[in-house]
Coordinates of C-alpha atoms in Angstrom, one line a residue:
Chain A
X9 CA 12.0 4.9 -16.8
X10 CA 14.5 2.8 -18.6
X11 CA 13.1 2.0 -22.1
X12 CA 12.3 -1.7 -22.1
X13 CA 13.5 -2.0 -25.7
X14 CA 17.2 -2.0 -27.1
X15 CA 17.9 -1.8 -30.7
X16 CA 20.0 -4.4 -32.3
X17 CA 21.2 -3.8 -35.6
X18 CA 21.1 -6.5 -38.2
X19 CA 22.3 -6.4 -42.0
X20 CA 19.8 -4.7 -44.1
X21 CA 19.5 -7.3 -46.6
X22 CA 18.7 -9.6 -43.7
X23 CA 16.0 -7.8 -42.4
X24 CA 14.5 -7.1 -46.0
X25 CA 14.4 -11.0 -46.5
X26 CA 12.9 -11.5 -43.3
X27 CA 10.0 -9.2 -44.3
X28 CA 9.3 -11.3 -47.5
X29 CA 9.3 -14.5 -45.2
X30 CA 6.8 -13.2 -43.0
X31 CA 4.5 -11.8 -45.4
X32 CA 1.0 -13.3 -44.8
X33 CA 2.3 -15.4 -41.9
X34 CA 0.6 -13.7 -39.2
X35 CA 3.6 -11.6 -37.4
X36 CA 3.1 -7.9 -37.7
X37 CA 6.6 -6.8 -38.7
X38 CA 10.5 -8.3 -39.0
X39 CA 11.0 -6.9 -35.4
X40 CA 8.0 -9.4 -33.9
X41 CA 9.6 -12.1 -35.9
X42 CA 12.9 -11.7 -34.5
X43 CA 11.7 -11.5 -31.3
X44 CA 9.7 -14.6 -31.8
X45 CA 12.8 -16.6 -33.0
X46 CA 15.1 -15.4 -30.3
X47 CA 12.7 -15.9 -27.6
X48 CA 12.3 -19.4 -28.7
X49 CA 15.9 -20.3 -29.1
X50 CA 17.1 -18.8 -25.6
X51 CA 13.9 -19.8 -23.9
X52 CA 11.5 -16.9 -23.5
X53 CA 9.7 -18.4 -20.9
X54 CA 12.8 -18.2 -18.5
X55 CA 14.1 -14.7 -19.3
X56 CA 10.7 -12.9 -18.9
X57 CA 11.0 -11.0 -15.7
X58 CA 9.2 -12.8 -12.9
X59 CA 10.8 -10.1 -11.3
X60 CA 8.9 -7.4 -12.9
X61 CA 11.3 -5.8 -14.8
X62 CA 14.3 -5.4 -12.4
X63 CA 17.4 -5.7 -14.1
X64 CA 20.1 -7.9 -12.5
X65 CA 22.3 -4.8 -11.6
X66 CA 19.0 -3.0 -9.9
X67 CA 18.7 -6.6 -8.0
X68 CA 22.0 -6.3 -6.8
X69 CA 21.5 -2.7 -5.8
X70 CA 18.4 -3.5 -3.8
X71 CA 19.9 -6.6 -2.4
X72 CA 22.7 -4.4 -1.2
X73 CA 20.6 -2.2 0.4
X74 CA 18.7 -4.8 2.1
X75 CA 21.8 -5.9 3.6
X76 CA 22.5 -2.3 4.8
X77 CA 19.4 -1.9 6.2
X78 CA 19.8 -5.3 8.3
X79 CA 16.8 -7.3 6.1
X80 CA 19.6 -9.6 4.8
X81 CA 22.5 -11.1 6.2
Chain B
X29 CA 5.8 -14.7 -6.9
X30 CA 2.7 -13.0 -6.8
X31 CA 2.2 -10.9 -9.7
X32 CA 1.3 -7.0 -9.1
X33 CA -2.4 -5.8 -9.7
X34 CA -3.2 -6.0 -13.1
X35 CA 0.0 -8.0 -14.3
X36 CA 2.8 -5.4 -13.8
X37 CA 4.6 -3.5 -11.5
X38 CA 4.5 0.3 -12.3
X39 CA 7.2 2.5 -12.1
X40 CA 6.7 6.1 -12.8
X41 CA 10.3 7.3 -11.9
X42 CA 11.9 8.4 -15.3
X43 CA 15.3 8.0 -16.3
X44 CA 17.7 9.4 -18.9
X45 CA 16.7 11.8 -21.1
X46 CA 12.9 11.6 -20.3
X47 CA 14.0 12.8 -17.0
X48 CA 16.2 15.5 -18.2
X49 CA 13.3 16.8 -20.3
X50 CA 10.7 16.8 -17.5
X51 CA 13.3 17.9 -15.4
X52 CA 13.7 20.9 -17.6
X53 CA 9.9 21.5 -18.2
X54 CA 8.9 21.5 -14.8
X55 CA 9.9 24.7 -13.7
X56 CA 8.2 26.5 -16.0
X57 CA 4.8 24.5 -15.6
X58 CA 1.7 25.7 -13.7
X59 CA 1.9 24.5 -10.0
X60 CA -0.1 22.6 -8.0
X61 CA 0.5 22.0 -4.4
X62 CA -0.2 18.6 -3.1
X63 CA -1.7 18.1 0.1
X64 CA -0.8 15.4 2.8
X65 CA -2.8 12.5 1.1
X66 CA -2.1 13.5 -2.2
X67 CA 1.6 13.6 -1.6
X68 CA 1.5 10.2 -0.2
X69 CA -0.7 8.8 -3.2
X70 CA 1.9 10.4 -5.9
X71 CA 4.6 8.4 -3.7
X72 CA 2.7 5.4 -3.8
X73 CA 1.7 5.4 -7.7
X74 CA 5.2 6.5 -8.5
X75 CA 7.1 3.3 -6.6
X76 CA 4.2 1.2 -8.1
X77 CA 2.2 0.2 -4.8
X78 CA -0.6 1.4 -6.4
X79 CA -0.2 -0.6 -9.5
X80 CA -2.0 -0.4 -12.1
X81 CA -2.4 3.4 -11.7
X82 CA 0.1 5.2 -13.5
X83 CA -1.2 8.6 -12.3
X84 CA -4.3 10.2 -10.4
X85 CA -7.8 8.8 -11.7
X86 CA -9.4 10.1 -14.7
X87 CA -13.5 10.5 -14.8
X88 CA -13.7 6.9 -16.3
X89 CA -11.8 5.2 -13.4
X90 CA -13.1 7.2 -10.5
X91 CA -17.0 7.0 -11.7
X92 CA -16.4 3.1 -11.9
X93 CA -14.5 2.8 -8.6
X94 CA -17.3 4.7 -6.9
X95 CA -19.9 2.6 -8.4
X96 CA -18.5 -0.9 -9.5
X97 CA -15.6 -0.9 -7.3
X98 CA -13.7 -1.3 -10.4
X99 CA -11.5 0.7 -12.8
X100 CA -13.1 1.4 -15.7
X101 CA -11.3 -1.8 -17.6
X102 CA -13.0 -3.8 -15.1
X103 CA -9.9 -4.7 -12.7
X104 CA -11.1 -4.4 -8.9
X105 CA -10.0 -1.2 -7.3
X106 CA -12.2 0.1 -4.6
X107 CA -10.5 3.9 -3.4
X108 CA -10.7 6.8 -5.7
X109 CA -7.0 8.0 -5.9
X110 CA -7.5 11.9 -7.1
X111 CA -5.8 15.0 -7.4
X112 CA -8.1 18.0 -6.1
X113 CA -7.8 21.6 -7.7
X114 CA -7.2 24.0 -4.9
X115 CA -9.2 27.2 -4.5
X116 CA -11.7 28.1 -6.8
X117 CA -9.2 29.0 -10.1
X118 CA -8.8 26.3 -12.2
X119 CA -7.8 28.4 -15.2
X120 CA -3.9 27.4 -15.2
X121 CA -4.8 23.7 -15.4
X122 CA -5.8 22.5 -18.9
X123 CA -6.4 19.2 -20.4
X124 CA -3.9 18.3 -22.8
X125 CA -1.2 20.1 -20.9
X126 CA 1.4 19.4 -17.9
X127 CA 1.3 20.5 -14.5
X128 CA 3.9 20.4 -11.9
X129 CA 3.2 18.8 -8.8
X130 CA 4.5 20.7 -6.1
X131 CA 5.5 19.6 -2.2
X132 CA 5.0 21.7 1.2
X133 CA 8.2 23.3 0.8
X134 CA 6.7 24.7 -2.8
X135 CA 9.6 21.9 -4.0
X136 CA 8.8 20.7 -7.5
X137 CA 8.5 16.8 -7.0
X138 CA 7.0 15.5 -10.3
X139 CA 5.0 16.3 -13.3
X140 CA 1.3 15.2 -14.3
X141 CA 0.0 15.1 -17.7
X142 CA -3.5 16.5 -17.3
X143 CA -5.7 14.0 -19.2
X144 CA -8.9 15.2 -17.8
X145 CA -10.4 18.1 -15.4
X146 CA -13.6 17.0 -13.9
X147 CA -16.3 18.1 -11.6
X148 CA -17.1 15.7 -8.6
X149 CA -19.9 15.1 -6.3
X150 CA -18.6 15.2 -3.0
X151 CA -21.5 13.8 -1.3
X152 CA -21.8 10.8 -4.0
X153 CA -18.3 10.1 -3.1
X154 CA -19.0 10.1 0.5
X155 CA -22.0 8.2 0.5
X156 CA -20.4 5.5 -2.0
X157 CA -17.1 5.2 -0.7
X158 CA -17.4 5.8 3.1
X159 CA -20.7 5.0 3.3
X160 CA -21.9 8.4 5.4
X161 CA -21.6 11.7 4.7
X162 CA -21.6 12.8 8.4
X163 CA -18.9 15.5 8.5
X164 CA -17.5 13.8 12.0
X165 CA -16.1 11.1 9.6
X166 CA -12.5 12.1 8.8
X167 CA -13.0 11.2 5.5
X168 CA -16.1 13.1 4.5
X169 CA -14.1 16.1 6.7
X170 CA -11.2 15.9 4.2
X171 CA -13.7 16.2 1.5
X172 CA -14.9 19.5 3.0
X173 CA -11.5 20.6 2.8
X174 CA -10.8 20.7 -1.3
X175 CA -12.2 21.9 -4.4
X176 CA -14.9 20.3 -6.4
X177 CA -13.0 19.6 -9.3
X178 CA -10.4 16.7 -10.0
X179 CA -7.3 16.5 -11.9
X180 CA -6.7 13.0 -13.6
X181 CA -3.9 11.7 -15.7
X182 CA -0.3 10.0 -15.8
X183 CA 2.5 11.4 -13.2
X184 CA 6.4 11.3 -13.3
X185 CA 8.1 11.5 -9.8
X186 CA 11.2 13.4 -10.2
X187 CA 12.1 13.9 -6.4
X188 CA 11.0 11.4 -3.8
X189 CA 8.7 13.8 -0.9
X190 CA 11.4 14.6 1.9
X191 CA 11.1 12.1 5.0
X192 CA 11.9 12.7 8.3
X193 CA 11.7 9.5 9.8
X194 CA 11.8 5.8 10.0
X195 CA 14.1 5.7 6.9
X196 CA 15.4 2.4 7.8
X197 CA 12.3 1.0 7.3
X198 CA 11.1 1.9 4.1
X199 CA 10.6 -0.4 1.5
X200 CA 9.2 0.0 -1.9
X201 CA 7.4 -3.0 -3.7
X202 CA 10.2 -3.7 -5.7
X203 CA 12.3 -3.8 -2.8
X204 CA 10.1 -6.1 -0.8
X205 CA 10.0 -8.5 -3.9
X206 CA 14.1 -9.0 -3.9
X207 CA 13.8 -9.7 0.1
X208 CA 10.8 -12.2 -0.1
X209 CA 13.0 -14.2 -2.8
X210 CA 16.1 -13.5 -0.7
X211 CA 14.6 -15.2 2.1
X212 CA 13.1 -17.9 0.1
X213 CA 9.4 -17.0 1.0
X214 CA 7.0 -18.1 -1.5
X215 CA 3.5 -17.2 0.6
X216 CA 4.0 -14.0 2.3
X217 CA 1.0 -12.9 4.7
X218 CA 0.7 -9.0 5.7
X219 CA -0.4 -7.5 8.7
X220 CA -1.7 -3.9 8.7
X221 CA -2.0 -2.0 11.3
X222 CA -2.4 1.8 13.0
X223 CA -1.8 0.7 16.5
X224 CA 0.3 -1.0 18.9
X225 CA 0.5 -4.8 18.5
X226 CA -1.2 -6.6 21.5
X227 CA -1.4 -10.3 22.3
X228 CA -4.6 -10.9 19.8
X229 CA -2.7 -9.2 16.7
X230 CA 0.1 -11.5 17.6
X231 CA -2.1 -14.5 18.0
X232 CA -3.7 -13.8 14.2
X233 CA -0.3 -12.8 12.8
X234 CA 1.2 -16.1 14.1
X235 CA -1.9 -18.3 13.1
X236 CA -1.5 -17.1 9.8
X237 CA 2.4 -17.4 9.9
X238 CA 1.6 -21.2 10.4
X239 CA 0.5 -21.8 7.2
X240 CA 2.6 -19.1 4.9
X241 CA 6.4 -18.8 4.5
X242 CA 6.9 -14.9 6.3
X243 CA 5.1 -12.5 8.0
X244 CA 5.4 -8.9 6.9
X245 CA 4.2 -6.5 9.6
X246 CA 3.4 -3.6 7.7
X247 CA 2.1 -0.4 9.9
X248 CA 0.7 2.5 8.6
X249 CA 2.7 5.7 9.6
X250 CA 1.0 8.4 7.0
X251 CA -1.6 10.5 8.1
X252 CA -3.6 8.6 10.7
X253 CA -6.3 10.4 13.1
X254 CA -6.3 12.4 16.3
X255 CA -5.8 10.2 19.5
X256 CA -3.9 7.3 17.5
X257 CA -0.4 6.6 19.2
X258 CA 2.3 8.1 17.6
X259 CA 4.3 6.0 14.7
X260 CA 7.2 6.4 16.7
X261 CA 6.2 4.8 19.9
X262 CA 4.2 2.0 17.6
X263 CA 7.5 1.4 15.6
X264 CA 9.2 1.0 19.1
X265 CA 6.5 -1.2 20.4
X266 CA 6.7 -3.5 17.0
X267 CA 10.6 -3.8 17.4
X268 CA 10.6 -4.8 20.7
X269 CA 8.3 -7.6 20.0
X270 CA 9.9 -8.6 16.8
X271 CA 13.3 -8.8 19.0
X272 CA 11.5 -11.0 22.2
X273 CA 8.8 -13.0 20.6
X274 CA 9.1 -13.4 16.5
X275 CA 11.2 -15.7 14.5
X276 CA 13.8 -13.2 12.9
X277 CA 14.1 -15.8 9.9
X278 CA 10.6 -15.5 9.3
X279 CA 9.4 -11.9 10.1
X280 CA 10.2 -8.7 8.4
X281 CA 8.9 -5.2 9.5
X282 CA 8.4 -2.4 7.2
X283 CA 6.3 0.9 7.1
X284 CA 3.3 1.2 4.8
X285 CA 3.6 5.0 3.7
X286 CA -0.3 5.4 2.7
X287 CA -2.6 7.8 3.9
X288 CA -5.7 6.5 5.7
X289 CA -8.9 7.1 4.5
X290 CA -11.3 5.3 7.4
X291 CA -13.3 3.9 4.5
X292 CA -13.8 0.1 6.5
X293 CA -14.7 -2.4 3.9
X294 CA -13.5 -0.7 0.8
X295 CA -10.4 0.0 2.3
X296 CA -9.9 -3.5 3.5
X297 CA -9.7 -4.6 -0.4
X298 CA -7.8 -1.6 -1.0
X299 CA -5.1 -2.7 1.2
X300 CA -5.1 -6.4 0.3
X301 CA -4.3 -4.8 -3.5
X302 CA -1.8 -2.9 -2.3
X303 CA 0.0 -5.6 -0.6
X304 CA -0.3 -7.7 -3.6
X305 CA 2.2 -5.3 -5.2
X306 CA 4.4 -5.3 -2.3
X307 CA 4.3 -9.0 -3.1
X308 CA 2.6 -10.4 -0.7
X309 CA 0.2 -13.3 -1.2
X310 CA -1.9 -13.3 1.9
X311 CA -3.6 -10.7 3.9
X312 CA -4.9 -10.4 7.4
X313 CA -8.4 -9.0 7.8
X314 CA -9.6 -8.4 11.2
X315 CA -12.7 -7.1 12.8
X316 CA -13.5 -3.5 12.0
X317 CA -10.4 -3.3 9.4
X318 CA -9.8 0.4 8.6
X319 CA -13.0 1.6 10.7
X320 CA -13.4 4.5 12.8
X321 CA -16.2 5.2 14.9
X322 CA -19.4 2.9 14.3
X323 CA -19.7 3.8 10.7
X324 CA -19.1 0.2 9.7
X325 CA -20.2 -3.1 10.5
X326 CA -17.8 -5.5 13.0
X327 CA -17.5 -8.0 10.0
X328 CA -18.5 -5.7 6.8
X329 CA -13.9 -5.7 5.8
X330 CA -15.0 -9.8 5.4
X331 CA -18.2 -9.4 3.6
X332 CA -17.0 -7.2 0.9
X333 CA -14.2 -9.7 -0.7
X334 CA -17.4 -12.0 -1.6
X335 CA -18.4 -9.0 -4.0
X336 CA -15.3 -10.4 -6.0
X337 CA -13.8 -13.5 -7.8
X338 CA -11.1 -14.7 -5.5
X339 CA -8.8 -14.8 -8.8
X340 CA -9.3 -11.6 -9.7
X341 CA -8.3 -10.3 -6.1
X342 CA -5.3 -13.1 -6.5
X343 CA -4.2 -12.2 -3.0
X344 CA -5.8 -14.3 -0.2
X345 CA -7.3 -12.6 2.4
X346 CA -7.2 -14.1 6.1
X347 CA -10.1 -13.6 7.9
X348 CA -9.9 -13.4 11.7
X349 CA -12.8 -13.0 14.5
X350 CA -12.5 -11.1 17.1
X351 CA -9.6 -12.5 19.5
X352 CA -8.5 -12.8 23.0
X353 CA -7.1 -14.7 25.8
X354 CA -9.2 -17.5 27.3
X355 CA -8.6 -18.1 31.1
X356 CA -10.4 -21.7 30.8
X357 CA -9.0 -22.8 27.8
X358 CA -5.6 -21.4 28.9
X359 CA -4.4 -19.9 25.6
X360 CA -5.3 -17.6 23.2
X361 CA -8.4 -18.1 20.7
X362 CA -11.2 -16.6 19.0
X363 CA -15.1 -16.2 18.9
X364 CA -14.7 -19.4 16.4
X365 CA -12.5 -21.2 18.0
X366 CA -13.2 -20.6 21.8
X367 CA -16.5 -22.5 23.4
X368 CA -16.7 -20.2 26.5
X369 CA -18.7 -17.1 27.1
X370 CA -17.0 -13.6 27.7
X371 CA -16.4 -13.9 31.6
X372 CA -13.5 -16.0 30.7
X373 CA -12.0 -14.0 28.1
X374 CA -9.5 -11.5 28.8
X375 CA -10.0 -8.5 26.7
X376 CA -9.8 -4.7 27.1
X377 CA -11.4 -2.1 25.3
X378 CA -8.9 0.7 23.4
X379 CA -10.2 3.4 26.1
X380 CA -9.8 0.7 29.1
X381 CA -6.2 0.3 28.1
X382 CA -5.4 3.9 27.8
X383 CA -7.5 4.7 31.3
X384 CA -5.3 1.8 32.6
X385 CA -1.9 3.0 31.3
X386 CA -2.4 6.7 32.1
X387 CA -3.0 5.6 35.7
X388 CA 0.0 3.7 35.9
X389 CA -1.7 0.4 36.1
X390 CA -0.1 -2.5 33.9
X391 CA -2.6 -4.6 31.7
X392 CA -2.6 -8.2 32.2
X393 CA 0.2 -10.3 30.7
X394 CA -2.5 -12.2 28.8
X395 CA -4.0 -9.0 27.1
X396 CA -0.5 -7.3 26.0
X397 CA 3.2 -8.2 26.4
X398 CA 4.9 -6.6 29.2
X399 CA 7.4 -4.8 27.1
X400 CA 4.9 -3.3 25.2
X401 CA 2.7 -2.4 28.4
X402 CA 5.9 -0.6 30.0
X403 CA 6.5 1.5 26.8
X404 CA 3.1 2.4 26.3
X405 CA 2.6 3.4 29.9
X406 CA 6.0 5.7 29.9
X407 CA 4.1 7.2 27.0
X408 CA 0.8 8.1 28.6
X409 CA 2.4 9.5 31.7
X410 CA 4.3 11.6 29.5
X411 CA 1.2 12.6 28.0
X412 CA -0.5 13.1 31.1
X413 CA 2.2 15.2 33.0
X414 CA 2.2 17.6 29.4
X415 CA -1.3 17.8 30.0

């Protein structure tokens, strides 16, 4: 199974600064805060996979299979 | 599109390093052979058809299913999905360790983490799930073939069980979901069957399709019982019907590779929940759904849905009464919609149809489409000659 999360590198001072900013804020870690902010920025609701976790590449492959089997034209 | 049961479509097919590690580990593990039912359950779990299950049931889930028709966390689930120890010696299987899951040709198919090894009561399971402990019931007979301990825990599928038929009709839940989206269908009704489709079934399907965007004909081709029409003949019937009588843009045919339990009402709910995982929003429940013999009442499979809140089931069951062609009405109808008595109705029992076909008599076109009748007659004639 593909790990649903990936690692993104950010400068350590920034990471440490975020740690200070979120102290007592309810965010359990800098990662939680970063995910929250990024979702807010790019419209998290629209990128949460309504397709149950399939990546665009997987969906492309499935569509190709469905075409080959005659389900799709 | 409707969400999978429990909110997330499960995928127990490992990739990358996780897969490599399990592939390396599996040959050195104790083995457990999967019987026909377990083999099918294993694949259904892995591809997400049994979401939210991630493996064979542990005792908490198993008992909750028996007693409450729910998983331990409260989600509706009506059928135990279990892995039995074969024979008396269970010393190789220890809690906290892994076991290799092996197919009929001794091939390693996957791995299970044994979370629990537990005794179970066959009579209790039979009476609660099948509503009988009569050995003549195929589900009770199955329990007689297995040991008295189950192993529960998550599985990983490394290799798919081999299939020797219907490769072009095998779609996993993630694939039917993409198909429905590509077709632009938002509401999809699933029709479960293990028999040829006659006019009455066609009527139910088309009534349902009138209020939904698409129809998924989802015949069961897994383990059935003696006397059932072979799956290849049934598939020919379905493709003929679709070709001649169904709108191509609104209908899809794919097989449902699960094993039958013949658990009647409980299995009706189970079939509905599983179809939700395939992306279907509606599910047709006819008379004596998943029944066998006379163990269940004609409409018990309708009444059981009343035990659940519609929002926790989520998929919409569409209940249909006994259907037939009415000569006075001049069309198909049901005991709900037709005011005339049975003397005006064209309906034949399965036994009567088999008799007619094996004697070369065509059933009336009001009962079955001629293309289907001819195909079945050819099958029964060959059967008779062989006998």
